[in-house]
Short mmCIF file of N, CA, C and O in Angstrom, two decimals:
data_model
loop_
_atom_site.label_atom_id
_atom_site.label_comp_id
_atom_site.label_asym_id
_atom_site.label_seq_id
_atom_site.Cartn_x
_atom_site.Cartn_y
_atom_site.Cartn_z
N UNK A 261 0.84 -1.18 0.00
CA UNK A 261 0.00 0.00 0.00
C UNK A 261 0.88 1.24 0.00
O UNK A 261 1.78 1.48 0.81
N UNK A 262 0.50 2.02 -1.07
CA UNK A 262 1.31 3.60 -0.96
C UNK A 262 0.84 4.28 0.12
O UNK A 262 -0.35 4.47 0.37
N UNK A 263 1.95 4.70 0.89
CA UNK A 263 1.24 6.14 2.46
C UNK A 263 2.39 6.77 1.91
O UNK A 263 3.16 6.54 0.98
N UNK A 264 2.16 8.08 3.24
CA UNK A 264 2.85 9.03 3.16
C UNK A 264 3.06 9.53 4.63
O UNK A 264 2.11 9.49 5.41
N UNK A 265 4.07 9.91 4.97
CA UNK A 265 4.13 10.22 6.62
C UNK A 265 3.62 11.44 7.00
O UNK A 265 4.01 12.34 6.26
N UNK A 266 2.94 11.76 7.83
CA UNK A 266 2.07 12.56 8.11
C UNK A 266 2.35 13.03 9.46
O UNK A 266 1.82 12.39 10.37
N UNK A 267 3.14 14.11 9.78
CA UNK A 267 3.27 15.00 11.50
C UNK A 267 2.98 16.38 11.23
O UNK A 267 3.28 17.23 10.40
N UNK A 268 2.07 16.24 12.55
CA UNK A 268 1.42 17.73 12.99
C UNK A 268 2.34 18.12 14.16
O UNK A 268 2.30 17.46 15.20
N UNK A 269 2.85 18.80 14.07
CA UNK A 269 3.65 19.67 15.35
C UNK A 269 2.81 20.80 15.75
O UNK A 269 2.00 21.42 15.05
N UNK A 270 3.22 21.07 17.44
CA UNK A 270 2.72 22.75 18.02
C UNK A 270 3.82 22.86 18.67
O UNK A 270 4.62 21.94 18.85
N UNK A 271 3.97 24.33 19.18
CA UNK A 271 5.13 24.52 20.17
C UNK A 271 4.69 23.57 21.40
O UNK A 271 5.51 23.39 22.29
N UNK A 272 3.49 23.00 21.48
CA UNK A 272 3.58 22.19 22.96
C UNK A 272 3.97 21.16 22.35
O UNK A 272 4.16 20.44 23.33
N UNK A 273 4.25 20.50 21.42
CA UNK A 273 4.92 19.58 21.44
C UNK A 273 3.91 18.78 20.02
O UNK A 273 3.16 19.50 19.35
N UNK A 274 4.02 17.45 19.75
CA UNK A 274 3.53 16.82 18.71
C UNK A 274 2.49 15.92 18.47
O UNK A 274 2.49 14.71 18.65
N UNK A 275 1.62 16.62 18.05
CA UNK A 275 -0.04 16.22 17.40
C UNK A 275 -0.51 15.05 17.06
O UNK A 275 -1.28 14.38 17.75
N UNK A 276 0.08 14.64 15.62
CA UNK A 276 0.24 13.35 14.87
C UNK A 276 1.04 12.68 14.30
O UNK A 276 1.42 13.41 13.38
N UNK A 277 1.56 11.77 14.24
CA UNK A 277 2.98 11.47 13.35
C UNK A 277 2.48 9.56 13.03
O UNK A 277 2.46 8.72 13.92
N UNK A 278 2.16 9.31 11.65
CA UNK A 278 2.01 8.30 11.45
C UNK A 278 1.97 8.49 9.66
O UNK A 278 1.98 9.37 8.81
N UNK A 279 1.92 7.14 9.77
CA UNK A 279 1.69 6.63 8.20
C UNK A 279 0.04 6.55 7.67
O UNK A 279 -0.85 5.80 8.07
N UNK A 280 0.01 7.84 6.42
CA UNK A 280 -1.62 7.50 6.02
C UNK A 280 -1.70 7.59 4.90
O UNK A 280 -0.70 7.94 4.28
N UNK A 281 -3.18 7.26 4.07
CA UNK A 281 -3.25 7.52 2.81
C UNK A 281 -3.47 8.72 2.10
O UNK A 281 -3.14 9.01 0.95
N UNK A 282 -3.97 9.26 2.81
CA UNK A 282 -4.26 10.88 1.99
C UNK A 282 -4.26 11.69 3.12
O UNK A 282 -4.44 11.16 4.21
N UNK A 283 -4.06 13.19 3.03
CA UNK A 283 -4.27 14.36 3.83
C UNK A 283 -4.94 15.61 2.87
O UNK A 283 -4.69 15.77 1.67
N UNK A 284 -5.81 16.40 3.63
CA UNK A 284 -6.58 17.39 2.90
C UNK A 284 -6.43 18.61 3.93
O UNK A 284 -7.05 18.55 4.99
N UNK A 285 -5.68 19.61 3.66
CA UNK A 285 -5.25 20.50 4.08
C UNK A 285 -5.62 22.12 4.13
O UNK A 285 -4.94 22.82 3.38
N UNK A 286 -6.59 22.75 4.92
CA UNK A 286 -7.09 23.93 5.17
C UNK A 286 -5.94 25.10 4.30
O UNK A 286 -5.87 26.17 4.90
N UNK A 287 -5.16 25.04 3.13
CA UNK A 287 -4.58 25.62 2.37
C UNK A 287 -4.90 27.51 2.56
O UNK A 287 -6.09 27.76 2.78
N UNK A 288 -4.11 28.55 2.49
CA UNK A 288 -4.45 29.90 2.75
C UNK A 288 -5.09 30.04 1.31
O UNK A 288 -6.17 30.50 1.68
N UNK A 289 -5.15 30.00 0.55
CA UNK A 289 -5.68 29.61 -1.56
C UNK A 289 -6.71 28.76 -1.60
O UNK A 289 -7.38 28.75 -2.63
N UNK A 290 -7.14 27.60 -0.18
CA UNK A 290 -8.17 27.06 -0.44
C UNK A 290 -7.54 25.66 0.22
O UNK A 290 -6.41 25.46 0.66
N UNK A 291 -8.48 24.94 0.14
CA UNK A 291 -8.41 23.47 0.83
C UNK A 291 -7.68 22.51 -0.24
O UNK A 291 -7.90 22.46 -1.46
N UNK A 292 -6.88 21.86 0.42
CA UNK A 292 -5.86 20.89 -1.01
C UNK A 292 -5.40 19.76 -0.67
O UNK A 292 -4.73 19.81 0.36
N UNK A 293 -5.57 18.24 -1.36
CA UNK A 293 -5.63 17.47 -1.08
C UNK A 293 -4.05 16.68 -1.47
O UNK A 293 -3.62 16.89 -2.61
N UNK A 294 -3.24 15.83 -0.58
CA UNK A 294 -1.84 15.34 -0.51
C UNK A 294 -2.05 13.65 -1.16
O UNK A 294 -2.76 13.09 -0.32
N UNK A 295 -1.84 13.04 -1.84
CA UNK A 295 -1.87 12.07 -1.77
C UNK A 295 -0.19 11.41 -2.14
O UNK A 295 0.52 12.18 -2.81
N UNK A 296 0.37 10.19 -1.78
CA UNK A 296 1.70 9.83 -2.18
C UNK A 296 2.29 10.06 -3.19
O UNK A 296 1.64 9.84 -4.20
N UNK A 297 3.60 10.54 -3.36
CA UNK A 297 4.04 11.04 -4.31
C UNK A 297 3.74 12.25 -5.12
O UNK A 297 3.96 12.51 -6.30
N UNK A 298 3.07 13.03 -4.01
CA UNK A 298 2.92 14.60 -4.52
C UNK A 298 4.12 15.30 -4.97
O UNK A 298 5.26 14.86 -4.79
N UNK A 299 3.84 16.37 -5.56
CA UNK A 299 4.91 17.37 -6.33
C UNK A 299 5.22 18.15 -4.56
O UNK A 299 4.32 18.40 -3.75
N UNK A 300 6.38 18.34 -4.40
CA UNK A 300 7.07 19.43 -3.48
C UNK A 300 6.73 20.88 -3.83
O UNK A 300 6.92 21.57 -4.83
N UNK A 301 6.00 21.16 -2.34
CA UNK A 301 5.90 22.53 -1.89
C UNK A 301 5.63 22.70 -0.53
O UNK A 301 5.24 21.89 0.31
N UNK A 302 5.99 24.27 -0.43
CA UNK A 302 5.96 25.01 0.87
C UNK A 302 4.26 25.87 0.80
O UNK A 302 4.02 26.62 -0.15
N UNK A 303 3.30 25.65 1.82
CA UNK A 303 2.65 26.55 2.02
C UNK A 303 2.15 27.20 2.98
O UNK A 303 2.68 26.67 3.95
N UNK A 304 1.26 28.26 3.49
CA UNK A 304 0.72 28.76 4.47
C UNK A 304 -0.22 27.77 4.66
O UNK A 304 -0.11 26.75 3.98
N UNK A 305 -1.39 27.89 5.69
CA UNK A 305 -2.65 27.44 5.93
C UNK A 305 -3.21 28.15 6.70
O UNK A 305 -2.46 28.96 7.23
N UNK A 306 -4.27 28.20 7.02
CA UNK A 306 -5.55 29.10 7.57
C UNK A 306 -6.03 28.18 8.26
O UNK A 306 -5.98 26.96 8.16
N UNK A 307 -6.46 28.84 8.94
CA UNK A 307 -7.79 28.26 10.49
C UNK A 307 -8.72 26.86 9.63
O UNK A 307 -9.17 26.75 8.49
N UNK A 308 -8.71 26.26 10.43
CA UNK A 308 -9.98 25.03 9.22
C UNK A 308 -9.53 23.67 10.33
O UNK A 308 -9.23 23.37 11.48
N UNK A 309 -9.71 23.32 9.35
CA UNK A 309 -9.65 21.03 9.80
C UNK A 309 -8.71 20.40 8.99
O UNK A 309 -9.01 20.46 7.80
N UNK A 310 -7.73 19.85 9.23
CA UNK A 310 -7.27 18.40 8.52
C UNK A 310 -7.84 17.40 8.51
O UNK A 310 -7.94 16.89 9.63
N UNK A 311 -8.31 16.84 7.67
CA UNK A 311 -8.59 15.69 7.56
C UNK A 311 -7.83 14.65 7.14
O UNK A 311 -7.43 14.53 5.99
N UNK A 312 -7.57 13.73 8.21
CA UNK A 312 -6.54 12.53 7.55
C UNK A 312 -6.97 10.70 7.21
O UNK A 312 -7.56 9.89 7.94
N UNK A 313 -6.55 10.57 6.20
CA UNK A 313 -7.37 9.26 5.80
C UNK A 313 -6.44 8.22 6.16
O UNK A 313 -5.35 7.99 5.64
N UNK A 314 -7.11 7.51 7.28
CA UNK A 314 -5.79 6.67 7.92
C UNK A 314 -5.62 5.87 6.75
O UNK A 314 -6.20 6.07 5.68
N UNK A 315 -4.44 4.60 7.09
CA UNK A 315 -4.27 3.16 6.60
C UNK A 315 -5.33 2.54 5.94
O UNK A 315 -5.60 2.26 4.78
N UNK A 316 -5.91 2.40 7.22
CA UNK A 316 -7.73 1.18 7.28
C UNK A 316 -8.69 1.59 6.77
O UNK A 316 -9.74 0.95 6.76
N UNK A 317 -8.50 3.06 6.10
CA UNK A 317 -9.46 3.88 5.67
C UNK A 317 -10.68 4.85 6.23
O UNK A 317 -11.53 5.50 5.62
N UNK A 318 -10.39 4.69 7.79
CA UNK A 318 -11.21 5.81 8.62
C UNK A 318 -10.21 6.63 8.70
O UNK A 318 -9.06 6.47 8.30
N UNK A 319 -10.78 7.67 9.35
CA UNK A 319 -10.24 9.28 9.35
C UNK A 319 -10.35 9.82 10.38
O UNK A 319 -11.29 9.74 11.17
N UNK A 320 -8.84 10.76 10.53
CA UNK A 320 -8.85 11.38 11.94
C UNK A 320 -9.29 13.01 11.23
O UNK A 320 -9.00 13.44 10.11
N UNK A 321 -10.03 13.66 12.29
CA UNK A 321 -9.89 15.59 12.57
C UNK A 321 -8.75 16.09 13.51
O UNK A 321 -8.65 15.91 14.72
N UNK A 322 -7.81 16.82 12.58
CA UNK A 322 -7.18 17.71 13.52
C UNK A 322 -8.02 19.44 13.52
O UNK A 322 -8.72 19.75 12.56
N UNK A 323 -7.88 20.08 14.30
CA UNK A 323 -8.38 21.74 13.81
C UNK A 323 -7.16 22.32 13.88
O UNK A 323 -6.53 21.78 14.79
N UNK A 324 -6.58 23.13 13.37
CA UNK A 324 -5.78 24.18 13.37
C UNK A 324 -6.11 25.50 13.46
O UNK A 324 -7.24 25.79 13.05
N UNK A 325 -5.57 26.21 13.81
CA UNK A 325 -5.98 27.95 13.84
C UNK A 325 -4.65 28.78 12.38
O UNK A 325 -4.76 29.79 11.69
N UNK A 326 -3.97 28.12 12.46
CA UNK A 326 -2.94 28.69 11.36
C UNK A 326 -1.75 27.92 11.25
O UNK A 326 -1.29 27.20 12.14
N UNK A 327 -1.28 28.10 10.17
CA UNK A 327 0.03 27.33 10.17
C UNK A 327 0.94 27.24 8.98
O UNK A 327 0.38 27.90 8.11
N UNK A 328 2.18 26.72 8.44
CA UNK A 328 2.72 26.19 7.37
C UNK A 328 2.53 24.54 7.42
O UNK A 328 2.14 23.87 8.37
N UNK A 329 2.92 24.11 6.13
CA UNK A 329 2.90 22.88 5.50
C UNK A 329 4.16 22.67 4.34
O UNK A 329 4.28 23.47 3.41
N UNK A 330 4.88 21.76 4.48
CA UNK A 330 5.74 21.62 3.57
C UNK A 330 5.49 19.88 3.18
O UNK A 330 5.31 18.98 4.01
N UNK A 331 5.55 19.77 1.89
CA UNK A 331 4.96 18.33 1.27
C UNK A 331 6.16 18.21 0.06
O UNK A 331 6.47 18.95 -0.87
N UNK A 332 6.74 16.75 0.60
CA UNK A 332 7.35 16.11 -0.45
C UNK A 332 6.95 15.19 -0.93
O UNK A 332 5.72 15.06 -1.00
N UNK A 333 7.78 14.25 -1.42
CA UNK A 333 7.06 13.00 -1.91
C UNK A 333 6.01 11.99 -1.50
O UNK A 333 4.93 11.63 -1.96
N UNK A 334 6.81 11.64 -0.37
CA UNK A 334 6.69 10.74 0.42
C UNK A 334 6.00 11.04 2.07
O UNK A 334 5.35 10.23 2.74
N UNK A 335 6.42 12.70 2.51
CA UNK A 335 6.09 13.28 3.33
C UNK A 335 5.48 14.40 3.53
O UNK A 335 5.70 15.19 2.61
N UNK A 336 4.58 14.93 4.61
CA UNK A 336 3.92 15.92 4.91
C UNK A 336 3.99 16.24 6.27
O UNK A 336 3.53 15.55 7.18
N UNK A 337 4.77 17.65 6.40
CA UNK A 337 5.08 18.42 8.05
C UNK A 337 4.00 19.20 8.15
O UNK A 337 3.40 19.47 7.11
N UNK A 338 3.61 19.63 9.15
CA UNK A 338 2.59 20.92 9.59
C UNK A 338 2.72 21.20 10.41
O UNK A 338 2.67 20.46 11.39
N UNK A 339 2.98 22.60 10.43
CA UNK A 339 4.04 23.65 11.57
C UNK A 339 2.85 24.04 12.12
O UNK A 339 2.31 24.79 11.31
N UNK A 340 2.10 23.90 13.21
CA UNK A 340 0.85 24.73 13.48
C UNK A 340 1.34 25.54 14.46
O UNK A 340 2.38 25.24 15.06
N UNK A 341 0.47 26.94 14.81
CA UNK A 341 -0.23 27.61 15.85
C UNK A 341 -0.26 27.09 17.23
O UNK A 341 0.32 27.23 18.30
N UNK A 342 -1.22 26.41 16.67
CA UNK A 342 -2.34 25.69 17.63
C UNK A 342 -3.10 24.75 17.05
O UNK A 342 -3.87 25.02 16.12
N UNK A 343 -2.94 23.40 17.59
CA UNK A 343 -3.64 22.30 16.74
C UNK A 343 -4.81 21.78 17.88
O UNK A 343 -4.65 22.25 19.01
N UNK A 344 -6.22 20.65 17.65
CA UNK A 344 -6.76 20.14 18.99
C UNK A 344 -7.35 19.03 17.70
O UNK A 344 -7.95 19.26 16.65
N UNK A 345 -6.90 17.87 18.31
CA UNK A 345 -7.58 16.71 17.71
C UNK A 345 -9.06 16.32 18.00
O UNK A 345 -9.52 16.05 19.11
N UNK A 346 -9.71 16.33 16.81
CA UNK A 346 -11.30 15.90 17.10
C UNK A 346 -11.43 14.52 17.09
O UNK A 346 -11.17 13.78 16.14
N UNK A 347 -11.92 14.15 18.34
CA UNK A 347 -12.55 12.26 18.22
C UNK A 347 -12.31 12.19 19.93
O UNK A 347 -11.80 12.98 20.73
N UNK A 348 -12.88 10.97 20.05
CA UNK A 348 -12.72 10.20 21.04
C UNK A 348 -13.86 8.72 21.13
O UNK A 348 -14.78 8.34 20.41
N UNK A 349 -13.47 8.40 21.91
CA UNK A 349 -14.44 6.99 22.19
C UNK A 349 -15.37 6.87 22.66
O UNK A 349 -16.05 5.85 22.47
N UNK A 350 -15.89 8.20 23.72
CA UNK A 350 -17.20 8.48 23.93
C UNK A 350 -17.62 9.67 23.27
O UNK A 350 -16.81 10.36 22.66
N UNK A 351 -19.47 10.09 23.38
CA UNK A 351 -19.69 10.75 23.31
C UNK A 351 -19.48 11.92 23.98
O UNK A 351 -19.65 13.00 23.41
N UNK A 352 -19.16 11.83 25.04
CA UNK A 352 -18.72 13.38 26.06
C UNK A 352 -17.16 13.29 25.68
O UNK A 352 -16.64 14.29 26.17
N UNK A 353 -16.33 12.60 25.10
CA UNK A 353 -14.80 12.97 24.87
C UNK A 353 -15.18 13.88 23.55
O UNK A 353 -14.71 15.01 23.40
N UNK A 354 -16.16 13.20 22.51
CA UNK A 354 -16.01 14.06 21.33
C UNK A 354 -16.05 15.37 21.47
O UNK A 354 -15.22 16.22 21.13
N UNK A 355 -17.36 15.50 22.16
CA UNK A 355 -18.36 17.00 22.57
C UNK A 355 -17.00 17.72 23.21
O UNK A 355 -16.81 18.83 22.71
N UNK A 356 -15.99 17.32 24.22
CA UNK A 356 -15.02 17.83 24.77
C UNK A 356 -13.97 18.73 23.81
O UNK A 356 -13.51 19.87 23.77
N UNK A 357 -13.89 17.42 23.04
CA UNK A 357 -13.10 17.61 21.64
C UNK A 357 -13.04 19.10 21.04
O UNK A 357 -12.11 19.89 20.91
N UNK A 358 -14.52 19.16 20.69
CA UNK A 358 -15.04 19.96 19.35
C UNK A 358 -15.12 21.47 20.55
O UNK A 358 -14.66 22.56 20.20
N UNK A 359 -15.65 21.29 21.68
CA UNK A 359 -15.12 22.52 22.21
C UNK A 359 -14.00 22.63 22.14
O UNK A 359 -13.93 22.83 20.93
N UNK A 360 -12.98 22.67 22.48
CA UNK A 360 -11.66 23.07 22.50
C UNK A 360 -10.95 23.34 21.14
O UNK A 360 -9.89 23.94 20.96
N UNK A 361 -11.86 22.71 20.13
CA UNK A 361 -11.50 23.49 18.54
C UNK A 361 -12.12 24.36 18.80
O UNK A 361 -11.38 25.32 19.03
N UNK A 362 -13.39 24.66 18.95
CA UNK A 362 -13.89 25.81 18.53
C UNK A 362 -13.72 27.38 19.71
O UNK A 362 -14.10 28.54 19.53
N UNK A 363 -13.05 26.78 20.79
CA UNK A 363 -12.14 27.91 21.57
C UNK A 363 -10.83 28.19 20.88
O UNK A 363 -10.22 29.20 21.25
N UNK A 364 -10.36 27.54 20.05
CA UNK A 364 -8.76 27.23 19.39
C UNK A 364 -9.11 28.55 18.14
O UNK A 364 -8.58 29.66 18.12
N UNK A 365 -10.06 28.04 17.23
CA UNK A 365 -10.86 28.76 16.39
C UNK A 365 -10.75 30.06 17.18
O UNK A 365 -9.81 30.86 17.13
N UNK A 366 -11.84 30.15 17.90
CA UNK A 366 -12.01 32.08 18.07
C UNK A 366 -10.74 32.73 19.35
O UNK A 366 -10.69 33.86 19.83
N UNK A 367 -9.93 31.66 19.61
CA UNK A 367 -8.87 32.28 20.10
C UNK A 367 -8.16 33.29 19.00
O UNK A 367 -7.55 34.24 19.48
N UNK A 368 -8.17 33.16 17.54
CA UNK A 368 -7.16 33.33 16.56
C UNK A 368 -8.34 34.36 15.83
O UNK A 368 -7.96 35.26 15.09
N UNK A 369 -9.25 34.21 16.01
CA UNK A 369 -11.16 35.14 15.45
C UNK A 369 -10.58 36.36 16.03
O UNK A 369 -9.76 36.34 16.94
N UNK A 370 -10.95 37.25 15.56
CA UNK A 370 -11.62 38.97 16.15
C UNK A 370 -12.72 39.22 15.48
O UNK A 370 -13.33 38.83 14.48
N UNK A 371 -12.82 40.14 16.50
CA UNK A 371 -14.18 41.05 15.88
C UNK A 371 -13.81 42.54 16.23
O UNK A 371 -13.44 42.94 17.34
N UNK A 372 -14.02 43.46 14.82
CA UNK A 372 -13.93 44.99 15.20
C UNK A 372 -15.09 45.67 15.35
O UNK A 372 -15.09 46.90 15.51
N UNK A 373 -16.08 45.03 15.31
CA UNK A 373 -17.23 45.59 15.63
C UNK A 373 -18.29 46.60 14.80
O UNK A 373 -19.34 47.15 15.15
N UNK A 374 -17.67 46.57 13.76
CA UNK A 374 -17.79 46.72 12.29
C UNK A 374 -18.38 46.07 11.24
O UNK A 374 -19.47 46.04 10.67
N UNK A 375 -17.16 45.49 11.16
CA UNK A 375 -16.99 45.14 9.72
C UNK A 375 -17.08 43.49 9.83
O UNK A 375 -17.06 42.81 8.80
N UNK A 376 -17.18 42.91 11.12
CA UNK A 376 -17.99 41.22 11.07
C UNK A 376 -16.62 40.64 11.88
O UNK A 376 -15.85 41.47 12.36
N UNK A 377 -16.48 39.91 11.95
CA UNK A 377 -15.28 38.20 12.12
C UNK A 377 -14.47 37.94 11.60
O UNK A 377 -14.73 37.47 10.49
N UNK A 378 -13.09 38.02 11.95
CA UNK A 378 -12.07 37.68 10.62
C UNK A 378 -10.64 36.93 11.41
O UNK A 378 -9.99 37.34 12.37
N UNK A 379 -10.49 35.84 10.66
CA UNK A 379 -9.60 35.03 11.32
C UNK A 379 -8.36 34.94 10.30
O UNK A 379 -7.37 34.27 10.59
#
């Protein structure tokens, strides 16, 4: 099976680091999808979700608030902000989860009181 190595770093330390089949990446140009043996590049990213398509074919959520990404062949780094993994095994771990993205989210949000929300 073709993968590709896949680590999420934060300054607290490291997110995800495993072998998967695809990654889809909150891109600053738009959302963009990694699969093995991609063409090499460096990019920004914006506030959003990773989505990663394990091995077995289920999928993890990371959220990010901002970050870079650099993708080679074989590999994919992501320098985040601030990352918070969505899932768990119960229902009150998920719900736990998805708060703490969406505090991660409007930690990095303003509002001028104006002109709306802008992250």
């Amino acid at each position: 099976m073709n993968t590709l190595k896949l680590e999420i770093v934060t300054p607290e330390g490291q997110i995800f680091s495993n072998d998967v089949k695809s990654v889809t990446l909150p891109g600053k140009e738009g959302e963009f999808g990694v699969l093995p043996n991609h063409a090499s590049l460096v990019t920004l990213l914006q506030a959003g979700v990773i989505d990663i398509e394990l091995k077995d074919g289920n999928h993890d959520i990371v959220a990010i608030n901002w970050g870079h990404s650099k993708v080679d062949e074989n590999s994919v780094t992501v320098l985040a902000d601030g990352a918070v993994s969505i899932g768990g095994s119960t229902e009150s771990e998920v719900a736990k989860s998805l708060e703490a993205a969406k505090a991660l989210l409007k930690s990095y949000c303003y509002c001028d009181g104006k002109n709306g929300i802008f992250c």
